[in-house]
Each structure stands twice: as C-alpha cells, then as structure tokens.
mmCIF file of C-alpha atoms in Angstrom:
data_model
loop_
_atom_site.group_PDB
_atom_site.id
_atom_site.type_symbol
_atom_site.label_atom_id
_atom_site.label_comp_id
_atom_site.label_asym_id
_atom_site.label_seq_id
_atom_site.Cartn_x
_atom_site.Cartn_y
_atom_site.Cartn_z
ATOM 1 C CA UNK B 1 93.610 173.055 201.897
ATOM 2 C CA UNK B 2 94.446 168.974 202.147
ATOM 3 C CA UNK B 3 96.096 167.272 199.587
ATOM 4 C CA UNK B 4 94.067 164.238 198.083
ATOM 5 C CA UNK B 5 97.763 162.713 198.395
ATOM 6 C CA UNK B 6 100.017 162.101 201.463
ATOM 7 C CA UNK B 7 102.740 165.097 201.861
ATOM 8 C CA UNK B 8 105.365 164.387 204.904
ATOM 9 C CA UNK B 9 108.158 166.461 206.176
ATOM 10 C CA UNK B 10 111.738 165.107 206.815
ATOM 11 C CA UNK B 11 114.499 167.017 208.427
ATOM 12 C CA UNK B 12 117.874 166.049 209.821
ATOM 13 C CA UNK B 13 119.011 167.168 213.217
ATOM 14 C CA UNK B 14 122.297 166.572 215.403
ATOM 15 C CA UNK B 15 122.761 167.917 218.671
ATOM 16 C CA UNK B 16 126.508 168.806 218.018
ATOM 17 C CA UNK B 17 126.818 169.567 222.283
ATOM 18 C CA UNK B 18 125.826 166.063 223.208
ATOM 19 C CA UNK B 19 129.078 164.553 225.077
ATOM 20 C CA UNK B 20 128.336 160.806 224.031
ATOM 21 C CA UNK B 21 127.683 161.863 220.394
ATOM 22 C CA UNK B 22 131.143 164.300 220.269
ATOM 23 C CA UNK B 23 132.706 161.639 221.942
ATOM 24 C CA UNK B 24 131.753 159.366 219.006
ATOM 25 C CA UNK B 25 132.930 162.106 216.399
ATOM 26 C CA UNK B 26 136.077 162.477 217.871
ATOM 27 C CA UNK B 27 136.975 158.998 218.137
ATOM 28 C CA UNK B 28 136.445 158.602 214.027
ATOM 29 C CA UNK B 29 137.711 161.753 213.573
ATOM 30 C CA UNK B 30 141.115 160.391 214.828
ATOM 31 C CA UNK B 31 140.886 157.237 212.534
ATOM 32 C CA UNK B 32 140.065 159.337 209.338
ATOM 33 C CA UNK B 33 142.162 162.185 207.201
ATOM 34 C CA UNK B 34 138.957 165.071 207.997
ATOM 35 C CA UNK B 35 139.025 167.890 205.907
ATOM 36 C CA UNK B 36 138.487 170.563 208.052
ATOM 37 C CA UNK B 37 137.801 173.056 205.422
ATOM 38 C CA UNK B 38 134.053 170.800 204.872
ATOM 39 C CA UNK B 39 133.908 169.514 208.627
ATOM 40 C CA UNK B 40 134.255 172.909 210.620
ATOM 41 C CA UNK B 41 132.432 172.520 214.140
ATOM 42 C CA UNK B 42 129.633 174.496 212.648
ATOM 43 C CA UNK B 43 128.194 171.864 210.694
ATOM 44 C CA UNK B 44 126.699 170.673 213.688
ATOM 45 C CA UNK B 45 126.372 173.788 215.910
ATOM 46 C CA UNK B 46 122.966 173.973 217.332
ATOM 47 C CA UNK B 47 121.692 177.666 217.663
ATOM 48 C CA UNK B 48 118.937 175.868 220.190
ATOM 49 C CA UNK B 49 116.530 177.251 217.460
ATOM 50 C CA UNK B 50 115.125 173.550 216.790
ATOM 51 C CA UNK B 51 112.334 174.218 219.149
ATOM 52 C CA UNK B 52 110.615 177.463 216.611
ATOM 53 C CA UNK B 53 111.112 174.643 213.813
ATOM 54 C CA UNK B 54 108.297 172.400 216.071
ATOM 55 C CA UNK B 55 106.180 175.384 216.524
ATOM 56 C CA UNK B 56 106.314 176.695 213.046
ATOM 57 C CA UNK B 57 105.426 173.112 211.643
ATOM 58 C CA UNK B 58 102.586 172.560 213.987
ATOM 59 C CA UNK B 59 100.916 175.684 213.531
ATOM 60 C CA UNK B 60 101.558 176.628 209.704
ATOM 61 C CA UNK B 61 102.037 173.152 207.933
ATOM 62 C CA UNK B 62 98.596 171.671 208.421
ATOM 63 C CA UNK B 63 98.800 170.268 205.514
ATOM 64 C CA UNK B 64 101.973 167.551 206.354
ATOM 65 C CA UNK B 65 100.755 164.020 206.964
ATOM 66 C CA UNK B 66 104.032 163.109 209.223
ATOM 67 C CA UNK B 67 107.095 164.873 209.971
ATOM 68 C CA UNK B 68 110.138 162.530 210.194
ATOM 69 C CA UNK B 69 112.988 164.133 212.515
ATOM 70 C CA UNK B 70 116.443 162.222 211.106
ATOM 71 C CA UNK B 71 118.608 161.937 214.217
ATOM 72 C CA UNK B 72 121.997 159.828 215.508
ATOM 73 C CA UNK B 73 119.934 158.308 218.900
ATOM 74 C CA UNK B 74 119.160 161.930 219.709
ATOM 75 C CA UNK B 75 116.191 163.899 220.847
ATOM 76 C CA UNK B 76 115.703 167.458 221.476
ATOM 77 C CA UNK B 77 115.671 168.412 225.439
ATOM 78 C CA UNK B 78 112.461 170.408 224.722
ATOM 79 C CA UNK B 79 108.843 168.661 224.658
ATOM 80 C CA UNK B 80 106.837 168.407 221.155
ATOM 81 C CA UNK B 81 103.653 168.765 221.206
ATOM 82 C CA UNK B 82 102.749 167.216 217.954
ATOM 83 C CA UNK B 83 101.689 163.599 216.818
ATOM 84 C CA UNK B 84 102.788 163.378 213.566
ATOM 85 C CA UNK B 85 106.381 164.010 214.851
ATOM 86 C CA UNK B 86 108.518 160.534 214.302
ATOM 87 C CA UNK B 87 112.308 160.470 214.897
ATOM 88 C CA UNK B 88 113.979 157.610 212.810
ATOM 89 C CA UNK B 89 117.463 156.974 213.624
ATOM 90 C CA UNK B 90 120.724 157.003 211.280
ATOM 91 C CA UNK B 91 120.470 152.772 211.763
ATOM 92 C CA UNK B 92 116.934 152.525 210.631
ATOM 93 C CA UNK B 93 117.086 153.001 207.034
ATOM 94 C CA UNK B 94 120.847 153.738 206.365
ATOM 95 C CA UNK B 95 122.732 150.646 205.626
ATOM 96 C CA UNK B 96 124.786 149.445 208.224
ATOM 97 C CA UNK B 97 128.173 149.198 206.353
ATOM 98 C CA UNK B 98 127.899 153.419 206.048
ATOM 99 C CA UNK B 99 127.545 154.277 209.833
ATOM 100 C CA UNK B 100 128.476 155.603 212.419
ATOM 101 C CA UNK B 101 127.883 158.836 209.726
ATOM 102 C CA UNK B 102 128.869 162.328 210.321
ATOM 103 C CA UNK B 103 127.706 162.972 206.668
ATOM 104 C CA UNK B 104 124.923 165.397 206.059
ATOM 105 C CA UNK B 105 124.973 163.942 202.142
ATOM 106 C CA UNK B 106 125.095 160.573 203.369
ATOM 107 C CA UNK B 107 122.150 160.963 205.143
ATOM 108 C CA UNK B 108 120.264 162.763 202.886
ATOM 109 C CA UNK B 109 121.092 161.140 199.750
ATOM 110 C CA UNK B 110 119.740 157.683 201.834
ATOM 111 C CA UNK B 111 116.202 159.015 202.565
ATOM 112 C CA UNK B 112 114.339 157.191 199.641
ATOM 113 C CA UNK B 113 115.328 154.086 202.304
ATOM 114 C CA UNK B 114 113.000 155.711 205.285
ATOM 115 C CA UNK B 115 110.555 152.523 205.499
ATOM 116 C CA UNK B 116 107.155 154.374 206.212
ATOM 117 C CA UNK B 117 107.879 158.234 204.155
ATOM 118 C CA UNK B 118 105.701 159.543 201.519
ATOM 119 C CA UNK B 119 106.080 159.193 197.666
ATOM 120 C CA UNK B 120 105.835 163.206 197.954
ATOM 121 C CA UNK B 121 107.622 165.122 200.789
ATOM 122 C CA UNK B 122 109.424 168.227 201.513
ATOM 123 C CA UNK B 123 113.007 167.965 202.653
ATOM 124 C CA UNK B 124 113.829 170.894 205.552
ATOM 125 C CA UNK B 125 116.532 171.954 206.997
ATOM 126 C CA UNK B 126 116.773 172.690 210.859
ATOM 127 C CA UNK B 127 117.240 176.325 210.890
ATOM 128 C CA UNK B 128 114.563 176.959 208.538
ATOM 129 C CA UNK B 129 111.416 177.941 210.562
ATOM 130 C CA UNK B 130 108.125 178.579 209.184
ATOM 131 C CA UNK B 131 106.451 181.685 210.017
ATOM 132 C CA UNK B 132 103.231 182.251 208.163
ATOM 133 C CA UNK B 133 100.580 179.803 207.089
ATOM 134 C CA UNK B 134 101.450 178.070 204.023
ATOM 135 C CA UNK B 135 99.730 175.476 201.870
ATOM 136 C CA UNK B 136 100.366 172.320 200.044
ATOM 137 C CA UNK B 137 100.937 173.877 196.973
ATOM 138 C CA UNK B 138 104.113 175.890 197.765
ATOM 139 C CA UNK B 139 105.807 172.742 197.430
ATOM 140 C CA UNK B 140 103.374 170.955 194.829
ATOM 141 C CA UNK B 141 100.658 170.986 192.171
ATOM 142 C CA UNK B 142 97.581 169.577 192.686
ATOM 143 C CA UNK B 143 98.686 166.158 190.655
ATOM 144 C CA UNK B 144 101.472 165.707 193.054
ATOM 145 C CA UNK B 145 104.346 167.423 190.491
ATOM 146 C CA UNK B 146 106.744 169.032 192.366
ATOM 147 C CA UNK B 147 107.455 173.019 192.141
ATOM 148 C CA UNK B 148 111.018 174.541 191.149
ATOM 149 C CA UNK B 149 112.344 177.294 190.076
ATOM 150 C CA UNK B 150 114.576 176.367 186.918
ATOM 151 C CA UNK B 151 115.977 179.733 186.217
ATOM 152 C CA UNK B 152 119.328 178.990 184.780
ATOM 153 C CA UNK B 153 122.893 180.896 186.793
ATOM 154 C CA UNK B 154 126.170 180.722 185.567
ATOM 155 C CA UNK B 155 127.815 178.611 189.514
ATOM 156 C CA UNK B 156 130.602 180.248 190.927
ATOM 157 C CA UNK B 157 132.773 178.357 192.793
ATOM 158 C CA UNK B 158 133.332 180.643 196.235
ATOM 159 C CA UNK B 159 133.991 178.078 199.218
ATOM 160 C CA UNK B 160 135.296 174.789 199.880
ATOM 161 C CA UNK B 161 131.435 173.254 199.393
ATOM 162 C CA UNK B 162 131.515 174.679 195.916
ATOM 163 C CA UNK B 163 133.240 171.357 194.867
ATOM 164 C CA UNK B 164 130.356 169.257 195.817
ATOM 165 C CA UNK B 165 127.751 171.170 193.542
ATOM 166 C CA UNK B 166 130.443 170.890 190.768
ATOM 167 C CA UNK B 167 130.400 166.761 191.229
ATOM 168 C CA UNK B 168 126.072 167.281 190.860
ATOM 169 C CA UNK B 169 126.520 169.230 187.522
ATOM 170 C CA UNK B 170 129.170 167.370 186.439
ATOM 171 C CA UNK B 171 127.428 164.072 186.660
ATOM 172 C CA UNK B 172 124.447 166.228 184.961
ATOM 173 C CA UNK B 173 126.563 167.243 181.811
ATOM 174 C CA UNK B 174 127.701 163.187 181.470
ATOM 175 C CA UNK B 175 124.114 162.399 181.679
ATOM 176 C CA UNK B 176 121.868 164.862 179.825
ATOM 177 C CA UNK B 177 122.334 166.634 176.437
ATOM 178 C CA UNK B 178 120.992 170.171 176.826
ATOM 179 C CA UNK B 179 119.919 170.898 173.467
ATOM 180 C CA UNK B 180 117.570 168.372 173.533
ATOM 181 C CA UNK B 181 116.513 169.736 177.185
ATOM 182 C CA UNK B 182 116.008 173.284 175.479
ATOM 183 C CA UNK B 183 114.236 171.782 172.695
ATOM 184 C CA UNK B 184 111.581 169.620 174.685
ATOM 185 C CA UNK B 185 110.942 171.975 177.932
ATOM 186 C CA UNK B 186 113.206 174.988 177.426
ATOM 187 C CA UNK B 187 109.835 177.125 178.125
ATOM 188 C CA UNK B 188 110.248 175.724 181.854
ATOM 189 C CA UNK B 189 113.794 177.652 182.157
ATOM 190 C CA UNK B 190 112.232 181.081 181.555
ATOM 191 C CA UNK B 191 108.820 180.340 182.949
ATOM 192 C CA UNK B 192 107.800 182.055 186.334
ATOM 193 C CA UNK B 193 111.208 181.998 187.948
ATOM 194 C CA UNK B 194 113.394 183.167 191.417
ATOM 195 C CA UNK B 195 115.501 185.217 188.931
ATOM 196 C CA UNK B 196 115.062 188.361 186.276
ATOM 197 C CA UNK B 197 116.766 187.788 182.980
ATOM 198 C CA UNK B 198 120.449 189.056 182.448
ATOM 199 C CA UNK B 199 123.366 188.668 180.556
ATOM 200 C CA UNK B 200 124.838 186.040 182.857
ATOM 201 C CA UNK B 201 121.455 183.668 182.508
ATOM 202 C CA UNK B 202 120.920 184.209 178.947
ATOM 203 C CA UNK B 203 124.391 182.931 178.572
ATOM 204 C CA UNK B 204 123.890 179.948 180.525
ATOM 205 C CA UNK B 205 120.895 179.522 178.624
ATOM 206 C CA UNK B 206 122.875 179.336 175.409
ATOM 207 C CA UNK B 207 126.180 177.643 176.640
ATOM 208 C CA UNK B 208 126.239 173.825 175.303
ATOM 209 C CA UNK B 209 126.824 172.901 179.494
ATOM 210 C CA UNK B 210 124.538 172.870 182.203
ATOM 211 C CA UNK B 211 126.568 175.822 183.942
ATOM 212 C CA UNK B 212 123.858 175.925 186.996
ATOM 213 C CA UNK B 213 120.806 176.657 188.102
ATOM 214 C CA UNK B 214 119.628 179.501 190.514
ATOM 215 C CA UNK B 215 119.822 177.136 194.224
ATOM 216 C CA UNK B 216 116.936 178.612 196.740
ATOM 217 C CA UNK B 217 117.799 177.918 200.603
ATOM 218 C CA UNK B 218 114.730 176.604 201.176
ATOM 219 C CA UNK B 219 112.677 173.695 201.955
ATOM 220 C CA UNK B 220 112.651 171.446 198.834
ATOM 221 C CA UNK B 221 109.617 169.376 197.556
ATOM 222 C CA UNK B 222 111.204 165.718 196.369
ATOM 223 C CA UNK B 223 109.193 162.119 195.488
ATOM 224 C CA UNK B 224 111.087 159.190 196.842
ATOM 225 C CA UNK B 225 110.655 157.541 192.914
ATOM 226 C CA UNK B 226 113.019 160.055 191.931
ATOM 227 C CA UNK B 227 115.571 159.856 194.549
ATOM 228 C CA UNK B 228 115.293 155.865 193.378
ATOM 229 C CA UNK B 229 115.695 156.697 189.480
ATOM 230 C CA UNK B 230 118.811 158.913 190.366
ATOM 231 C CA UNK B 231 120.015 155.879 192.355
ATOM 232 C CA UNK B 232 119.300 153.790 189.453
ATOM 233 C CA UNK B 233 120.707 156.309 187.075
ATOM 234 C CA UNK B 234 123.990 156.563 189.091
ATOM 235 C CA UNK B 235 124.469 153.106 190.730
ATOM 236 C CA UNK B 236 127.783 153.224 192.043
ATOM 237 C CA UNK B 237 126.681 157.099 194.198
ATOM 238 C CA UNK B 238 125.015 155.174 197.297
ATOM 239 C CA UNK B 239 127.763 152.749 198.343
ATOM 240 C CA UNK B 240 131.042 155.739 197.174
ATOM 241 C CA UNK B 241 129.115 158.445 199.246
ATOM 242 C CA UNK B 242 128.103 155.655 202.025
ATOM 243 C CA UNK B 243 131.781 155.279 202.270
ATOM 244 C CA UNK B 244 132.607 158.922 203.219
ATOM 245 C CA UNK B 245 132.290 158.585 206.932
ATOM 246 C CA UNK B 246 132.907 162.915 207.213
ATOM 247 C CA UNK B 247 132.121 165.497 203.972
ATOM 248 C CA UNK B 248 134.792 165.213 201.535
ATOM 249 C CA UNK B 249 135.030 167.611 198.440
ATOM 250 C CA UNK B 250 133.908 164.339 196.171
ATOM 251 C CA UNK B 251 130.837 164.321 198.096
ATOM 252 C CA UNK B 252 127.487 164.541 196.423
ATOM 253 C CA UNK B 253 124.563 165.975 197.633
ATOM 254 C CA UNK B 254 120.568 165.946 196.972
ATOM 255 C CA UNK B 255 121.347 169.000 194.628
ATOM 256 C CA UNK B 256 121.889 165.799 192.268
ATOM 257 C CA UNK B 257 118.387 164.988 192.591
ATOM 258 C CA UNK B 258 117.032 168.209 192.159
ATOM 259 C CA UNK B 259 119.600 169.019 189.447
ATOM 260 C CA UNK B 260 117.735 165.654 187.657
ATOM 261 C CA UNK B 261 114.386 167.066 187.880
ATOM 262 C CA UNK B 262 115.248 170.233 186.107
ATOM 263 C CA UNK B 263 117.280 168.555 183.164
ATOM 264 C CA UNK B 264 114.268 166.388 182.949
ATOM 265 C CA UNK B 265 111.825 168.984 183.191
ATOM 266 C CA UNK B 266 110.379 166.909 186.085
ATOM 267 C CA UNK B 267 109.073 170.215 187.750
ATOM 268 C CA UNK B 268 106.442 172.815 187.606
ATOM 269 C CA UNK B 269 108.201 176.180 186.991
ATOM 270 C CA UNK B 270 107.548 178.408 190.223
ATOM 271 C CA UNK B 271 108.794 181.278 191.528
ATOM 272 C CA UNK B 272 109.260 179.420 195.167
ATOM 273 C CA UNK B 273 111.792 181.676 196.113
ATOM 274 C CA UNK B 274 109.173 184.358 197.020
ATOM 275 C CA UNK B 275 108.348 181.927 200.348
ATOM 276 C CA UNK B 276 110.914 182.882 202.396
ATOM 277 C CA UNK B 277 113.991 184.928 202.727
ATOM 278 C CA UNK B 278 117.544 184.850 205.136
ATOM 279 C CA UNK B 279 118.114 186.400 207.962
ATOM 280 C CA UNK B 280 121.350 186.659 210.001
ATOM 281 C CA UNK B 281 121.156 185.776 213.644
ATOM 282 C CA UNK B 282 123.280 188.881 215.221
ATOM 283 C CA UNK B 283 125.200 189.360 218.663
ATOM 284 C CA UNK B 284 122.813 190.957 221.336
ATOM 285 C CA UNK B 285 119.184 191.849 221.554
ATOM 286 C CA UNK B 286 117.932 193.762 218.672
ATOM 287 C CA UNK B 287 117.966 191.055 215.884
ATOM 288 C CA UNK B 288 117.223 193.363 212.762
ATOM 289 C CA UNK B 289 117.160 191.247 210.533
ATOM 290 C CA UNK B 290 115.009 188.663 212.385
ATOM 291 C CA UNK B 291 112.251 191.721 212.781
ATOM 292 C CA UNK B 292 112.647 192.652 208.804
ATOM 293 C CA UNK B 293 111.920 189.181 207.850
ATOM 294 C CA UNK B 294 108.948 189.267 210.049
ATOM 295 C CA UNK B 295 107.835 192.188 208.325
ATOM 296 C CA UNK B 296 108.232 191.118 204.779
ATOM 297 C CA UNK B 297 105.296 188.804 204.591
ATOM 298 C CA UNK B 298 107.208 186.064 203.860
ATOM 299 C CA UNK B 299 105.914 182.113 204.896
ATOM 300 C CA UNK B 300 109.613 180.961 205.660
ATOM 301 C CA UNK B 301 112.568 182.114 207.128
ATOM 302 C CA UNK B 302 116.008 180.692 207.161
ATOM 303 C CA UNK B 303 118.168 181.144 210.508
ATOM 304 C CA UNK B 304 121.617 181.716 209.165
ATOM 305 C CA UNK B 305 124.222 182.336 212.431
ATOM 306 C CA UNK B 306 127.901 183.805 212.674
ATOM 307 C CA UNK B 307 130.690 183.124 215.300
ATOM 308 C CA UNK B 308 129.981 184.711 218.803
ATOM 309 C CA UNK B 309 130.427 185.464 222.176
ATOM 310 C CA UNK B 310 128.471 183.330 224.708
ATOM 311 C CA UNK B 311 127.084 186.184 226.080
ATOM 312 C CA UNK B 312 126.602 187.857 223.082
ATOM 313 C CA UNK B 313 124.782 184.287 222.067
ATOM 314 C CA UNK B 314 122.613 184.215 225.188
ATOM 315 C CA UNK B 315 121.075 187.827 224.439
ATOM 316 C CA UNK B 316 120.843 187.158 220.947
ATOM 317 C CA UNK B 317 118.086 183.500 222.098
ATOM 318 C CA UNK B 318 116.542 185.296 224.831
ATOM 319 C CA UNK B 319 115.340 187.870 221.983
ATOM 320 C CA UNK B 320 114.954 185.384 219.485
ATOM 321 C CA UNK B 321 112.692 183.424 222.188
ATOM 322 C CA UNK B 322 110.636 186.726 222.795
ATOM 323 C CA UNK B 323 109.811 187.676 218.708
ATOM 324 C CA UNK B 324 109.302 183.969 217.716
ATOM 325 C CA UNK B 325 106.792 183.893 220.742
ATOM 326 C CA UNK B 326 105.403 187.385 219.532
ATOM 327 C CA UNK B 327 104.901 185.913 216.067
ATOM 328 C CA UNK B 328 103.478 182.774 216.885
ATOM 329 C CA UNK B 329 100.886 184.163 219.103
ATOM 330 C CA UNK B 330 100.505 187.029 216.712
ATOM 331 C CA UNK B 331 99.481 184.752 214.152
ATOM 332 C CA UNK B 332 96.829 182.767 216.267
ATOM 333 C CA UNK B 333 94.297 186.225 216.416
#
C-alpha cells in the first residue's frame, strides 16, 4: 500500500576502517579532551552488515519514496542496486562551523537541514535490517501522524549514555507541565502500548516529572516540522551540540524530539514495538539468536554485536551472509 504522501528513509553510516577517515579522527581526537567512556571505537565499528540494510530496504520498504544514506565522503565497497538510494554528505546540510563531526547527535539532531527530505520520514539506524514486508503504516497513519508507543518507564541511569537521555527529559520537565499533559491526552499513555501495566509505570504515571518513557530500538517515524519546532523551542541546542566535535555526556540526542511528540501528544499510540526484536551477533557459525528472530515473525531486526576474535568474526559474517541470503530469497516465493 502507497502513501498519498511522500515517506523517505534516512540513515547515518561511517565506515570506522577507512584509513583517510581514522586518520581524520585521530588528528581531532588529539586536539580535543574525548571522553572515552561515550567515544569507545565501537561507535563506529562496522559489522560489514550495511549491505542486508540495502537488501532489506529494497525488497520490504516499497513504500519509501527516497532513502538518504548520511555519510563523511564515504560509500559502501558493495554495489546498490536501488534508485532511490542518495548519499548526502556531513557538508551538505550541516553547517560548516560544526564539522569535521564525529557526533552521531550532531548529525542527527541537523537532519531537518537535508535540502530535498520528506516532511514525513523514518530515521534508521545501520544495523537495523528489515526482514519481512512492512507497510507505510508501521511508521504512520493514514493522515501522515506519526506512530509511538507512549507507555510511560521510570529511566534508569545504567551507562555512561544514560546522561544524554537525562539532558532530553530534563529539558522536557523545564518545558512541559504534566498534569496538563495527563489532563488533555493522558488516554494516549495507556493506549495500545510496547509495555503491560505495573507498579513502576503506574508510578511514573502519577509522579509530577516526566520520569521516562518506554525507548524502542527501532526505526523511528519523525516530520522535519517538528525537528524545526524543537529547534525553535530550544534555540540555543543546534549551535551548543554543533560545537561538540566527539559525544560528550551534555550531548542531546533526537530522543528530544521524540520525547516532544509524546508530551505533546503529537503521536498515534501504537504498539510499534511488536515490529522487530534484538538479536546478538555471536562468535562462530550458529548465530541463535539471528535464526530465533527469523522465526518470530517479526518485520525488523536489530544487529546488536559484542567484542571478538577475527576469526571468530569471520565465521560469525560468513553465516550471517548465508541466513540473510536464505531469508531474502525465502521471502521472494
């Protein structure tokens, strides 16, 4: 089914192997104080599972109008066969002052600037491969609203990124008074959700904060207006995250954005955590967890990879190359 509305896919990518582009890195790296703890080397590790991102798009996202690949004057090795495929570099729509960036939230928190991209589209990341057929209205309704899941969860802050969804709620509790939230679309919080009720979300429910929301890994439907009204909202966020040349724990991410649309009750409530699931790449062949997804009739899957041996790596593609190839083809009959 087509949209009667353009729908485009954007997705950053950095080949983190490249020798001109770590040469780059390194060079800044030695000019700036990094913080390791948000700029380990696997921020930009490439599992070399770009290529089933291509496939998974062509075949199962029919819908798309274009499909914008965000890239620092990179291109994959591997051929595309797909013409709605458009690489825009870092220079094209992120202002000059802010690069060279090694930023994933300064790139993404620039996209409303992409020249040519949608009013609606659906912001991917690289390891998240599409594996069934899905439709436009996963991500949207048929007016073009986009479709959340605004189940409420109390955060807890685990890891060193925890501080940068702490500065997006934070700046949400300045903004927005949750009372009146609850009072105009508190119906949206407990409509068809990614979460069951408990203790923990009726209490964030009835705490006067905004204590969090549940956070899919997914692919997340956006409209470039509201990236521009969060902009608006928040003036000084472009130019102070421009400025962070590496992720900092002050950083701010597109969470913001999203975190906007459900104080706002900008969203239709969805349960769009039922698209897809996680699955660990493991060392070797056997890849259970790849095969279980696979099985679980789900239309997305999200590559998530842990520290390895090359050799261990090596087995662990060559199998991922064969059941990606298997489901692919699988899917064409």
């Amino acid at each position: 089914m087509k949209p009667n509305f353009n729908i485009d896919i954007v997705v950053p990518w950095v080949d983190g192997q490249d020798p001109e582009w770590l040469h780059k890195k390194n060079v800044y790296e030695d000019e700036t104080s990094v913080d390791s703890r948000v700029n380990g080397d696997e921020r930009y590790r490439d599992m070399g599972t770009f290529e089933y991102f291509f496939q998974g798009i062509k075949k199962f996202a029919t819908w798309a109008h274009k499909v914008y690949v965000i890239t620092d004057n990179q291109k994959p090795k591997f051929e595309i066969d797909d013409n709605r495929v458009i690489f825009i570099d870092h220079k094209d729509y992120i202002p000059t002052e802010y690069l060279p960036t090694f930023n994933s939230n300064t790139i993404e928190m620039n996209i409303d600037l992409i020249h040519d991209l949608s009013e609606h589209f659906v912001l991917f990341n690289d390891d998240t491969i599409l594996i069934s057929p899905t439709e436009y209205t996963d991500f949207f309704s048929e007016k073009g609203v986009p479709k959340d899941c605004g189940a409420f969860e109390i955060f807890r802050p685990f890891d060193d990124f925890s501080h940068i969804v702490l500065n997006d709620l934070k700046l949400i509790n300045d903004t927005f008074d949750k009372t009146a939230a609850l009072k105009n679309h508190g119906y949206k919080y407990w409509g068809t959700s990614c979460a069951k009720p408990s203790l923990a979300r009726i209490t964030g429910m009835a705490d006067s904060a905004w204590l969090g929301w549940v956070d899919p890994h997914l692919p997340m439907p956006y409209t470039k207006t509201l990236f521009k009204t969060v902009h608006k909202e928040f003036p000084h966020l472009r130019n102070e995250q421009g400025m962070r040349r590496f992720r900092t724990p002050l950083d701010i991410s597109h969470w913001l954005v999203r975190y906007y649309r459900l104080a706002t009750g900008e969203f239709m409530p969805s349960n769009i955590c039922k698209l897809g699931c996680t699955a660990v790449v493991k060392p070797g062949e056997e890849q259970p967890e790849i095969r279980k997804a696979f099985s679980k009739n789900k239309k997305i899957v999200l590559l998530s990879d842990q520290p390895m041996r090359k050799k261990d790596f090596e087995l662990a593609k060559k199998s991922m190359d064969r059941l990606f190839f298997e489901k692919f083809n699988e899917c064409e009959g």
